[in-house]
Amino acid sequence: MKIQTKEDFKRVFDQLYNPLCNFSATILNDEAGAEDVVQEVFVKLWNKREELDVSGDFKSYVFQAVKNKSLEVLRKKKSDLRHLESAIQVAYVDRDTPIQRELDNYLLKEKLYNSLRQLPPKCREIFEMSKLEGLTYGEIADVMKISPKTVETQMSRAFKILRNFLQ
Amino acid sequence: MKIDEILRKYFLGKQSEEELAMLQAWKLESEENLAAINQLETYWKNYENIKDYKEFDKISAWDSISEQIENPVKEEIEETQKEEAKTIAFPLWKVAASLFIALGAFYFIKTGGGAEESISQLALVDVEVLTEKALEDGSMVWFNAHTKADLSQFTKEKRTIELQEGEAYFEVQSDKEHPFVVSAGDFNIEVVGTEFNVSYLNNQIEIFVQEGRVLVMNGNRKVYLSAGDMIVGSTAAFSKKENANQNTISWKTKRLEFNNSQLSEVLEDLSNHFQVDITLKEGVDHKNCFLNTSFSEEKLEDVLSELEALFQISSHKAGNTIVIDKVNC
């Protein structure tokens, strides 16, 4: 299958843009730089749409393209002493993780991130403190000035909503 | 008790011994149950990994991509590139000479100037020599010799600079909220955080991007440039080329690089860099002369003696021009 219309292309973009930016940002440690990389890759994809098959390993291909471009940008930065500091910060990036794993990992993150939108505001806040920040129910109760029982109720509510959404 | 209720308690860590046993039993009942619980466990465990996950601005991104795929600039390139490139290439010093007349009325900056010279006072720039300046927002500008620019409108919130004549290299501090805009004649160059070079001489524009991405606007036309891209031309006709010559910014980097470059191109870059006119005597056969080397901070004499060793060049000086009489490749 090939990308034929701009609508086809938009669908691919909608699905992959955010995970790709997050992926590139962890390599570059630079959000604006990551957006530049991903947008450039998308423009190139469009120009090459006739040669590309969207089925099969297409998503891995796009992830690989973004990874290559990000590393290229990083190399340029590293060769430049002024950026030494940020280069050191990203030095731990594991370059050898298979791209399929990165793809799965970032699509999972995107899905989980989107699931948070299903939660009512207060419920979301409590859930994020607990699961993302790692606070205990007692700590959350203190911060929010509510009873631990309410925290538990909200977490229970969050679980129901999220489970339903993720299924 | 319903399994949903037990699952919920389990994932919140509130299950009793009895409930845990029931859950284990349920898990073993079927492949589906096992898969469902594993799946849920994966999700639940991974929430802690999305702490730094962000939402990027998809709408702006799509606008920008749309713009680029609908207005490819390629067609223009073939028509105008060659001519435009030639008009641009004549030595800077000729233009620079004529600019001296305009000096006087402007605020002068000299490298290592007086202590009272603060950034905010730098309304009008008119530099005689290469000058490096820090801007209020942390960005850096290098003005090439004989360059005029208006910085009077520049603030942290409204980052605008008018390049009136000459050449400048910008290293822009990233700030998504406040785009950094350089105007030169009818051209507006907009960036967020990047490094690029702009030359504006005799209504001819030349924009070269060293790092990041740049949006060039001219009337209704918009062109995006990425690292290595360049735009040359005027309002009447300009064109984009990819993988442009890095030596464009040798005035700032002090570095000239040649990868399999034709001797004629080499001489052109040297002419621009040293602001002299180096020409090949008519009829000299140089088709097989290719250069692979780099120079950093070498003097013109050193460069010429290297060319002498490589290509057995002999030359003579005629006024401000160096004429190559003979080569042997």
Tab-separated table of C-alpha atoms in Angstrom:
chain	number	residue	atom	x	y	z
A	1	MET	CA	0.000	0.000	0.000
A	2	LYS	CA	1.207	3.462	-0.829
A	3	ILE	CA	0.473	6.984	0.366
A	4	GLN	CA	-1.572	8.469	-2.424
A	5	THR	CA	-3.391	11.467	-1.081
A	6	LYS	CA	-2.574	14.138	1.406
A	7	GLU	CA	-5.303	12.666	3.627
A	8	ASP	CA	-3.441	9.330	3.740
A	9	PHE	CA	-0.336	11.240	4.652
A	10	LYS	CA	-2.125	13.227	7.353
A	11	ARG	CA	-3.277	9.990	8.987
A	12	VAL	CA	0.287	8.732	9.215
A	13	PHE	CA	1.362	12.114	10.539
A	14	ASP	CA	-1.367	12.205	13.195
A	15	GLN	CA	-0.430	8.808	14.446
A	16	LEU	CA	3.345	9.181	14.501
A	17	TYR	CA	4.232	12.858	14.931
A	18	ASN	CA	4.027	13.034	18.700
A	19	PRO	CA	5.762	9.709	19.466
A	20	LEU	CA	8.509	10.615	16.980
A	21	CYS	CA	9.084	14.045	18.547
A	22	ASN	CA	9.327	12.461	21.982
A	23	PHE	CA	11.740	9.852	20.650
A	24	SER	CA	13.954	12.435	18.944
A	25	ALA	CA	13.835	14.726	21.991
A	26	THR	CA	15.304	11.990	24.204
A	27	ILE	CA	18.214	11.623	21.787
A	28	LEU	CA	18.791	15.337	21.257
A	29	ASN	CA	17.753	16.625	24.660
A	30	ASP	CA	16.237	19.514	22.711
A	31	GLU	CA	12.518	19.782	21.997
A	32	ALA	CA	12.664	22.440	19.284
A	33	GLY	CA	15.464	20.516	17.582
A	34	ALA	CA	13.383	17.336	17.732
A	35	GLU	CA	10.464	19.028	15.990
A	36	ASP	CA	12.781	20.249	13.248
A	37	VAL	CA	14.120	16.742	12.716
A	38	VAL	CA	10.689	15.093	12.597
A	39	GLN	CA	9.180	17.722	10.286
A	40	GLU	CA	12.087	17.395	7.916
A	41	VAL	CA	11.680	13.616	7.853
A	42	PHE	CA	7.963	13.982	7.083
A	43	VAL	CA	8.619	16.320	4.161
A	44	LYS	CA	11.147	13.824	2.787
A	45	LEU	CA	8.633	10.991	3.258
A	46	TRP	CA	6.095	12.866	1.179
A	47	ASN	CA	8.612	13.471	-1.567
A	48	LYS	CA	9.479	9.777	-1.609
A	49	ARG	CA	5.905	8.519	-1.239
A	50	GLU	CA	5.910	6.789	-4.590
A	51	GLU	CA	8.732	4.473	-3.601
A	52	LEU	CA	7.418	3.726	-0.111
A	53	ASP	CA	5.191	0.899	0.978
A	54	VAL	CA	3.143	1.916	3.987
A	55	SER	CA	2.266	-1.591	5.042
A	56	GLY	CA	4.658	-3.888	6.894
A	57	ASP	CA	7.681	-2.255	8.460
A	58	PHE	CA	6.775	1.275	7.474
A	59	LYS	CA	6.569	2.598	11.021
A	60	SER	CA	9.957	1.109	11.885
A	61	TYR	CA	11.317	2.737	8.768
A	62	VAL	CA	10.088	6.155	9.870
A	63	PHE	CA	11.467	5.653	13.365
A	64	GLN	CA	14.802	4.640	11.893
A	65	ALA	CA	14.836	7.724	9.678
A	66	VAL	CA	14.178	9.983	12.669
A	67	LYS	CA	16.830	8.198	14.714
A	68	ASN	CA	19.445	8.582	11.964
A	69	LYS	CA	18.659	12.230	11.462
A	70	SER	CA	18.710	12.898	15.212
A	71	LEU	CA	22.092	11.215	15.602
A	72	GLU	CA	23.414	13.201	12.663
A	73	VAL	CA	22.299	16.436	14.328
A	74	LEU	CA	23.829	15.240	17.591
A	75	ARG	CA	27.170	14.508	15.916
A	76	LYS	CA	27.211	18.017	14.527
A	77	LYS	CA	26.479	19.416	17.960
A	78	LYS	CA	29.191	17.322	19.548
A	79	SER	CA	31.801	18.510	17.107
A	80	ASP	CA	30.934	21.959	18.299
A	81	LEU	CA	32.462	22.721	21.684
A	82	ARG	CA	29.763	25.179	22.615
A	83	HIS	CA	27.317	22.307	22.802
A	84	LEU	CA	29.571	20.032	24.793
A	85	GLU	CA	27.398	20.228	27.863
A	86	SER	CA	24.226	19.032	26.181
A	87	ALA	CA	26.206	16.398	24.297
A	88	ILE	CA	27.385	14.959	27.586
A	89	GLN	CA	23.858	14.878	28.921
A	90	VAL	CA	22.627	12.740	26.060
A	91	ALA	CA	25.657	10.475	25.947
A	92	TYR	CA	23.759	7.727	27.750
A	93	VAL	CA	21.274	7.300	24.895
A	94	ASP	CA	21.337	3.674	23.926
A	95	ARG	CA	22.066	3.611	20.233
A	96	ASP	CA	21.774	-0.131	19.879
A	97	THR	CA	18.198	-0.745	20.963
A	98	PRO	CA	16.453	-2.399	18.014
A	99	ILE	CA	14.228	0.119	16.288
A	100	GLN	CA	11.188	-2.151	16.603
A	101	ARG	CA	11.505	-1.923	20.383
A	102	GLU	CA	11.759	1.856	20.293
A	103	LEU	CA	8.704	1.959	18.063
A	104	ASP	CA	6.651	-0.270	20.383
A	105	ASN	CA	7.867	1.650	23.389
A	106	TYR	CA	6.909	5.078	22.023
A	107	LEU	CA	3.561	3.951	20.651
A	108	LEU	CA	2.796	2.530	24.085
A	109	LYS	CA	3.786	5.803	25.730
A	110	GLU	CA	1.601	7.732	23.313
A	111	LYS	CA	-1.334	5.474	24.078
A	112	LEU	CA	-0.865	5.827	27.833
A	113	TYR	CA	-0.417	9.579	27.539
A	114	ASN	CA	-3.641	9.859	25.547
A	115	SER	CA	-5.482	7.693	28.049
A	116	LEU	CA	-4.888	10.332	30.732
A	117	ARG	CA	-7.186	12.682	28.833
A	118	GLN	CA	-10.092	10.397	29.659
A	119	LEU	CA	-9.810	11.271	33.315
A	120	PRO	CA	-11.682	14.144	34.971
A	121	PRO	CA	-9.226	16.901	36.040
A	122	LYS	CA	-8.975	16.151	39.742
A	123	CYS	CA	-8.892	12.428	39.178
A	124	ARG	CA	-6.109	12.916	36.619
A	125	GLU	CA	-4.080	15.047	38.980
A	126	ILE	CA	-4.255	12.435	41.717
A	127	PHE	CA	-3.513	9.600	39.317
A	128	GLU	CA	-0.437	11.402	37.925
A	129	MET	CA	0.898	12.096	41.394
A	130	SER	CA	0.544	8.450	42.271
A	131	LYS	CA	1.615	6.646	39.110
A	132	LEU	CA	3.860	9.162	37.318
A	133	GLU	CA	5.458	10.908	40.263
A	134	GLY	CA	5.447	7.929	42.605
A	135	LEU	CA	3.818	9.621	45.607
A	136	THR	CA	2.060	7.486	48.236
A	137	TYR	CA	-1.666	7.894	48.902
A	138	GLY	CA	-0.786	9.529	52.237
A	139	GLU	CA	1.517	12.051	50.569
A	140	ILE	CA	-1.090	12.868	47.929
A	141	ALA	CA	-3.707	13.349	50.663
A	142	ASP	CA	-1.374	15.834	52.384
A	143	VAL	CA	-0.613	17.787	49.212
A	144	MET	CA	-4.242	17.925	48.080
A	145	LYS	CA	-5.603	18.445	51.590
A	146	ILE	CA	-8.050	15.559	51.208
A	147	SER	CA	-8.460	12.300	53.071
A	148	PRO	CA	-6.492	9.178	52.031
A	149	LYS	CA	-9.845	7.523	51.511
A	150	THR	CA	-10.726	10.102	48.824
A	151	VAL	CA	-7.396	9.449	47.119
A	152	GLU	CA	-8.221	5.777	47.038
A	153	THR	CA	-11.679	6.424	45.657
A	154	GLN	CA	-10.257	8.613	42.899
A	155	MET	CA	-7.602	6.030	42.042
A	156	SER	CA	-10.250	3.384	41.855
A	157	ARG	CA	-12.238	5.584	39.520
A	158	ALA	CA	-9.155	6.227	37.400
A	159	PHE	CA	-8.492	2.508	37.105
A	160	LYS	CA	-12.011	1.824	35.856
A	161	ILE	CA	-11.886	4.570	33.243
A	162	LEU	CA	-8.396	3.703	32.026
A	163	ARG	CA	-9.030	-0.015	31.864
A	164	ASN	CA	-12.115	0.625	29.801
A	165	PHE	CA	-10.230	2.950	27.457
A	166	LEU	CA	-7.178	0.752	27.034
A	167	GLN	CA	-9.100	-2.440	26.297
B	1	MET	CA	-17.228	-11.209	44.069
B	2	LYS	CA	-16.905	-10.009	40.523
B	3	ILE	CA	-13.507	-10.389	38.877
B	4	ASP	CA	-13.504	-6.739	37.810
B	5	GLU	CA	-13.691	-5.695	41.420
B	6	ILE	CA	-10.828	-8.010	42.375
B	7	LEU	CA	-8.712	-6.774	39.493
B	8	ARG	CA	-9.269	-3.207	40.545
B	9	LYS	CA	-8.261	-3.945	44.135
B	10	TYR	CA	-5.232	-5.874	42.929
B	11	PHE	CA	-3.953	-3.028	40.780
B	12	LEU	CA	-4.448	-0.547	43.597
B	13	GLY	CA	-2.628	-2.920	45.932
B	14	LYS	CA	-5.636	-3.383	48.184
B	15	GLN	CA	-6.481	-7.027	47.634
B	16	SER	CA	-6.873	-9.526	50.490
B	17	GLU	CA	-5.197	-12.961	50.612
B	18	GLU	CA	-8.434	-14.574	49.616
B	19	GLU	CA	-8.918	-12.230	46.653
B	20	LEU	CA	-5.366	-12.854	45.482
B	21	ALA	CA	-6.006	-16.576	45.459
B	22	MET	CA	-9.193	-16.048	43.452
B	23	LEU	CA	-7.278	-13.917	40.999
B	24	GLN	CA	-4.588	-16.585	40.552
B	25	ALA	CA	-7.271	-19.156	39.876
B	26	TRP	CA	-8.990	-16.878	37.349
B	27	LYS	CA	-5.674	-16.204	35.608
B	28	LEU	CA	-5.135	-19.924	35.032
B	29	GLU	CA	-8.622	-20.542	33.745
B	30	SER	CA	-7.861	-19.525	30.180
B	31	GLU	CA	-5.211	-18.139	27.839
B	32	GLU	CA	-7.355	-15.037	27.350
B	33	ASN	CA	-7.513	-14.296	31.054
B	34	LEU	CA	-3.752	-14.642	31.323
B	35	ALA	CA	-3.180	-12.402	28.316
B	36	ALA	CA	-5.647	-9.795	29.614
B	37	ILE	CA	-3.972	-9.555	32.977
B	38	ASN	CA	-0.480	-9.384	31.464
B	39	GLN	CA	-1.569	-6.644	29.132
B	40	LEU	CA	-3.074	-4.642	31.960
B	41	GLU	CA	0.053	-5.154	34.009
B	42	THR	CA	2.217	-3.795	31.167
B	43	TYR	CA	0.088	-0.702	30.879
B	44	TRP	CA	-0.075	-0.118	34.593
B	45	LYS	CA	3.664	-0.532	35.063
B	46	ASN	CA	4.525	1.805	32.188
B	47	TYR	CA	2.660	4.843	33.455
B	48	GLU	CA	5.737	5.675	35.506
B	49	ASN	CA	7.711	5.967	32.250
B	50	ILE	CA	5.619	8.719	30.704
B	51	LYS	CA	6.586	11.307	33.273
B	52	ASP	CA	8.676	13.172	30.697
B	53	TYR	CA	6.415	12.406	27.754
B	54	LYS	CA	5.196	15.590	26.091
B	55	GLU	CA	2.574	16.785	23.742
B	56	PHE	CA	4.004	18.639	20.761
B	57	ASP	CA	2.097	21.191	18.731
B	58	LYS	CA	0.703	18.995	15.964
B	59	ILE	CA	-1.383	21.715	14.381
B	60	SER	CA	1.495	24.109	13.746
B	61	ALA	CA	3.664	21.202	12.665
B	62	TRP	CA	1.111	20.051	10.107
B	63	ASP	CA	0.729	23.614	8.805
B	64	SER	CA	4.445	23.848	8.312
B	65	ILE	CA	4.698	20.444	6.610
B	66	SER	CA	1.652	21.196	4.432
B	67	GLU	CA	3.188	24.452	3.341
B	68	GLN	CA	6.393	22.706	2.354
B	69	ILE	CA	4.830	19.873	0.409
B	70	GLU	CA	2.463	22.162	-1.447
B	71	ASN	CA	5.058	24.725	-2.403
B	72	PRO	CA	8.112	22.808	-3.403
B	73	VAL	CA	10.700	25.272	-4.674
B	74	LYS	CA	12.536	22.774	-6.861
B	75	GLU	CA	11.112	23.925	-10.230
B	76	GLU	CA	12.475	27.390	-9.748
B	77	ILE	CA	15.918	26.093	-9.039
B	78	GLU	CA	16.883	24.826	-12.460
B	79	GLU	CA	15.890	28.043	-14.173
B	80	THR	CA	17.580	30.555	-11.980
B	81	GLN	CA	20.310	28.834	-10.070
B	82	LYS	CA	23.166	29.228	-12.515
B	83	GLU	CA	22.667	32.845	-13.410
B	84	GLU	CA	21.915	33.898	-9.872
B	85	ALA	CA	24.944	32.121	-8.546
B	86	LYS	CA	27.143	34.024	-10.963
B	87	THR	CA	25.821	37.462	-10.177
B	88	ILE	CA	26.336	36.824	-6.497
B	89	ALA	CA	29.877	35.651	-6.818
B	90	PHE	CA	31.723	38.825	-7.684
B	91	PRO	CA	34.198	39.799	-5.002
B	92	LEU	CA	32.885	41.449	-1.879
B	93	TRP	CA	35.590	44.070	-1.710
B	94	LYS	CA	34.297	45.824	-4.805
B	95	VAL	CA	30.970	46.426	-3.126
B	96	ALA	CA	32.578	47.119	0.186
B	97	ALA	CA	34.658	49.928	-1.304
B	98	SER	CA	31.573	51.821	-2.353
B	99	LEU	CA	30.110	51.570	1.128
B	100	PHE	CA	32.794	53.731	2.687
B	101	ILE	CA	30.996	56.801	1.420
B	102	ALA	CA	28.060	56.074	3.657
B	103	LEU	CA	30.098	56.052	6.838
B	104	GLY	CA	30.017	58.868	9.344
B	105	ALA	CA	26.425	59.452	10.270
B	106	PHE	CA	26.238	56.135	12.022
B	107	TYR	CA	27.038	54.870	15.432
B	108	PHE	CA	30.371	53.097	15.269
B	109	ILE	CA	31.223	49.903	16.990
B	110	LYS	CA	34.783	48.778	17.114
B	111	THR	CA	36.015	45.559	18.627
B	112	GLY	CA	37.055	46.272	22.186
B	113	GLY	CA	35.141	49.552	22.248
B	114	GLY	CA	34.571	51.841	25.241
B	115	ALA	CA	33.060	50.661	28.495
B	116	GLU	CA	29.986	52.866	28.128
B	117	GLU	CA	28.927	50.891	25.068
B	118	SER	CA	26.083	48.741	26.340
B	119	ILE	CA	23.969	46.418	24.244
B	120	SER	CA	20.893	48.621	24.344
B	121	GLN	CA	22.827	51.505	22.856
B	122	LEU	CA	23.585	49.490	19.790
B	123	ALA	CA	20.799	50.955	17.747
B	124	LEU	CA	22.584	51.255	14.449
B	125	VAL	CA	25.482	49.084	13.508
B	126	ASP	CA	28.031	50.122	10.951
B	127	VAL	CA	31.168	48.091	11.285
B	128	GLU	CA	34.491	48.451	9.513
B	129	VAL	CA	35.892	45.152	10.687
B	130	LEU	CA	34.471	41.768	11.618
B	131	THR	CA	32.584	42.357	14.854
B	132	GLU	CA	31.003	39.924	17.266
B	133	LYS	CA	28.019	41.063	19.358
B	134	ALA	CA	25.872	39.529	22.069
B	135	LEU	CA	22.179	40.421	21.956
B	136	GLU	CA	19.827	40.926	24.875
B	137	ASP	CA	18.226	37.499	24.456
B	138	GLY	CA	21.556	35.647	24.539
B	139	SER	CA	21.808	35.268	20.759
B	140	MET	CA	25.088	36.105	19.031
B	141	VAL	CA	25.688	38.021	15.821
B	142	TRP	CA	28.870	38.278	13.792
B	143	PHE	CA	28.867	41.238	11.427
B	144	ASN	CA	31.214	40.962	8.491
B	145	ALA	CA	33.338	43.981	7.631
B	146	HIS	CA	31.375	46.883	6.139
B	147	THR	CA	27.957	45.825	7.313
B	148	LYS	CA	25.046	48.028	8.303
B	149	ALA	CA	22.169	46.864	10.467
B	150	ASP	CA	19.411	48.365	12.572
B	151	LEU	CA	18.983	46.823	16.000
B	152	SER	CA	16.907	49.620	17.506
B	153	GLN	CA	13.720	47.512	17.509
B	154	PHE	CA	15.337	44.502	19.119
B	155	THR	CA	14.055	43.377	22.513
B	156	LYS	CA	13.758	40.020	24.238
B	157	GLU	CA	10.060	39.969	23.382
B	158	LYS	CA	10.274	41.302	19.856
B	159	ARG	CA	13.367	39.895	18.272
B	160	THR	CA	13.780	41.792	15.007
B	161	ILE	CA	16.855	42.995	13.168
B	162	GLU	CA	17.112	44.818	9.891
B	163	LEU	CA	20.142	43.973	7.813
B	164	GLN	CA	20.505	47.034	5.595
B	165	GLU	CA	23.611	46.080	3.710
B	166	GLY	CA	26.401	43.569	4.130
B	167	GLU	CA	26.683	40.191	5.748
B	168	ALA	CA	25.944	38.734	9.163
B	169	TYR	CA	26.008	35.363	10.834
B	170	PHE	CA	23.392	34.647	13.495
B	171	GLU	CA	23.494	32.136	16.304
B	172	VAL	CA	19.996	32.335	17.716
B	173	GLN	CA	19.015	31.441	21.247
B	174	SER	CA	16.020	29.116	21.161
B	175	ASP	CA	12.764	30.763	22.271
B	176	LYS	CA	9.586	29.316	20.810
B	177	GLU	CA	7.413	32.126	22.113
B	178	HIS	CA	9.395	34.818	20.374
B	179	PRO	CA	10.490	34.166	16.809
B	180	PHE	CA	13.719	35.798	15.718
B	181	VAL	CA	13.238	37.779	12.517
B	182	VAL	CA	15.896	39.220	10.246
B	183	SER	CA	14.736	41.437	7.419
B	184	ALA	CA	16.819	42.277	4.373
B	185	GLY	CA	15.077	44.242	1.634
B	186	ASP	CA	11.862	42.364	0.796
B	187	PHE	CA	13.033	39.239	2.534
B	188	ASN	CA	12.004	38.213	6.032
B	189	ILE	CA	13.873	35.382	7.631
B	190	GLU	CA	12.180	33.808	10.617
B	191	VAL	CA	13.689	31.292	12.994
B	192	VAL	CA	13.210	29.881	16.460
B	193	GLY	CA	16.671	28.679	17.400
B	194	THR	CA	19.309	28.038	14.774
B	195	GLU	CA	22.472	29.269	13.067
B	196	PHE	CA	22.448	30.956	9.707
B	197	ASN	CA	24.204	33.479	7.502
B	198	VAL	CA	22.602	36.322	5.570
B	199	SER	CA	24.300	38.415	2.948
B	200	TYR	CA	22.505	41.323	1.349
B	201	LEU	CA	24.455	43.326	-1.213
B	202	ASN	CA	23.105	45.369	-4.113
B	203	ASN	CA	19.618	43.906	-3.586
B	204	GLN	CA	21.019	40.404	-3.929
B	205	ILE	CA	20.166	38.069	-1.098
B	206	GLU	CA	22.061	35.012	0.014
B	207	ILE	CA	20.863	32.967	2.977
B	208	PHE	CA	22.752	29.943	4.199
B	209	VAL	CA	21.617	27.686	7.039
B	210	GLN	CA	24.303	26.080	9.163
B	211	GLU	CA	22.058	24.429	11.738
B	212	GLY	CA	18.336	23.969	12.398
B	213	ARG	CA	15.566	25.331	10.213
B	214	VAL	CA	14.730	28.713	8.784
B	215	LEU	CA	11.612	30.149	7.176
B	216	VAL	CA	12.216	32.689	4.419
B	217	MET	CA	9.325	34.932	3.406
B	218	ASN	CA	9.244	37.141	0.364
B	219	GLY	CA	5.848	38.665	-0.392
B	220	ASN	CA	3.499	35.682	-0.486
B	221	ARG	CA	6.263	33.213	-1.024
B	222	LYS	CA	7.475	31.039	1.798
B	223	VAL	CA	10.459	28.738	1.642
B	224	TYR	CA	11.767	26.512	4.393
B	225	LEU	CA	15.487	25.885	4.605
B	226	SER	CA	17.238	23.138	6.521
B	227	ALA	CA	20.881	22.804	7.487
B	228	GLY	CA	23.083	22.964	4.396
B	229	ASP	CA	20.412	24.681	2.282
B	230	MET	CA	20.909	28.025	0.685
B	231	ILE	CA	18.850	30.638	-1.092
B	232	VAL	CA	20.357	32.976	-3.653
B	233	GLY	CA	18.803	35.669	-5.787
B	234	SER	CA	16.691	38.759	-5.540
B	235	THR	CA	12.982	39.476	-5.161
B	236	ALA	CA	12.635	39.070	-8.925
B	237	ALA	CA	13.974	35.538	-8.880
B	238	PHE	CA	15.484	33.496	-6.149
B	239	SER	CA	16.158	29.836	-5.815
B	240	LYS	CA	16.977	27.232	-3.255
B	241	LYS	CA	19.830	24.761	-3.406
B	242	GLU	CA	20.610	21.886	-1.110
B	243	ASN	CA	24.045	20.899	0.157
B	244	ALA	CA	25.336	24.369	-0.508
B	245	ASN	CA	28.961	25.375	-0.300
B	246	GLN	CA	30.053	25.574	3.368
B	247	ASN	CA	32.746	28.064	2.374
B	248	THR	CA	30.024	30.699	2.177
B	249	ILE	CA	30.567	31.297	5.867
B	250	SER	CA	34.363	31.004	5.852
B	251	TRP	CA	34.550	34.681	6.818
B	252	LYS	CA	33.070	33.684	10.172
B	253	THR	CA	34.402	30.153	10.674
B	254	LYS	CA	37.875	31.060	9.327
B	255	ARG	CA	37.794	27.706	7.646
B	256	LEU	CA	37.821	26.765	3.972
B	257	GLU	CA	37.060	23.228	2.961
B	258	PHE	CA	37.421	21.637	-0.440
B	259	ASN	CA	36.123	18.228	-1.342
B	260	ASN	CA	36.975	17.363	-4.908
B	261	SER	CA	36.415	20.973	-5.857
B	262	GLN	CA	37.217	22.260	-9.316
B	263	LEU	CA	40.075	24.759	-9.364
B	264	SER	CA	37.765	27.461	-10.707
B	265	GLU	CA	35.433	27.022	-7.710
B	266	VAL	CA	38.404	27.018	-5.367
B	267	LEU	CA	39.608	30.330	-6.761
B	268	GLU	CA	36.149	31.797	-6.413
B	269	ASP	CA	35.972	30.804	-2.736
B	270	LEU	CA	39.481	32.122	-2.138
B	271	SER	CA	38.576	35.406	-3.821
B	272	ASN	CA	35.591	35.840	-1.556
B	273	HIS	CA	37.422	34.763	1.558
B	274	PHE	CA	40.514	36.935	1.124
B	275	GLN	CA	38.606	39.682	-0.666
B	276	VAL	CA	40.972	39.764	-3.601
B	277	ASP	CA	40.344	38.892	-7.204
B	278	ILE	CA	42.010	35.673	-8.295
B	279	THR	CA	41.473	34.732	-11.931
B	280	LEU	CA	42.713	32.147	-14.354
B	281	LYS	CA	44.407	33.453	-17.461
B	282	GLU	CA	42.286	32.783	-20.495
B	283	GLY	CA	43.000	29.488	-22.210
B	284	VAL	CA	44.554	27.831	-19.160
B	285	ASP	CA	43.416	24.216	-19.084
B	286	HIS	CA	42.314	23.372	-15.535
B	287	LYS	CA	39.703	20.690	-16.198
B	288	ASN	CA	41.632	18.049	-14.268
B	289	CYS	CA	42.511	20.158	-11.268
B	290	PHE	CA	40.564	18.986	-8.231
B	291	LEU	CA	41.364	20.013	-4.692
B	292	ASN	CA	40.837	17.998	-1.504
B	293	THR	CA	42.035	19.901	1.502
B	294	SER	CA	41.070	22.380	4.154
B	295	PHE	CA	42.576	25.616	5.355
B	296	SER	CA	42.019	27.290	8.679
B	297	GLU	CA	43.445	30.702	9.414
B	298	GLU	CA	46.166	30.289	6.741
B	299	LYS	CA	47.319	33.409	4.937
B	300	LEU	CA	46.704	33.839	1.242
B	301	GLU	CA	50.406	33.328	0.510
B	302	ASP	CA	50.388	29.978	2.320
B	303	VAL	CA	47.343	28.852	0.397
B	304	LEU	CA	48.876	29.879	-2.896
B	305	SER	CA	52.107	28.062	-2.150
B	306	GLU	CA	50.143	24.899	-1.384
B	307	LEU	CA	48.383	25.224	-4.739
B	308	GLU	CA	51.772	25.783	-6.293
B	309	ALA	CA	53.036	22.518	-4.851
B	310	LEU	CA	49.931	20.589	-5.892
B	311	PHE	CA	49.178	21.990	-9.313
B	312	GLN	CA	52.483	23.666	-10.218
B	313	ILE	CA	50.681	26.941	-10.422
B	314	SER	CA	52.501	30.070	-11.396
B	315	SER	CA	50.911	33.448	-10.894
B	316	HIS	CA	51.554	37.147	-10.994
B	317	LYS	CA	49.964	40.134	-9.340
B	318	ALA	CA	48.299	42.802	-11.457
B	319	GLY	CA	47.026	45.564	-9.201
B	320	ASN	CA	44.430	44.045	-6.914
B	321	THR	CA	44.158	40.944	-9.039
B	322	ILE	CA	46.136	37.740	-8.893
B	323	VAL	CA	46.363	36.085	-12.293
B	324	ILE	CA	47.131	32.391	-12.594
B	325	ASP	CA	49.222	31.947	-15.740
B	326	LYS	CA	49.941	28.257	-15.683
B	327	VAL	CA	48.714	25.045	-14.118
B	328	ASN	CA	49.732	21.442	-14.557
B	329	CYS	CA	47.307	18.811	-13.321
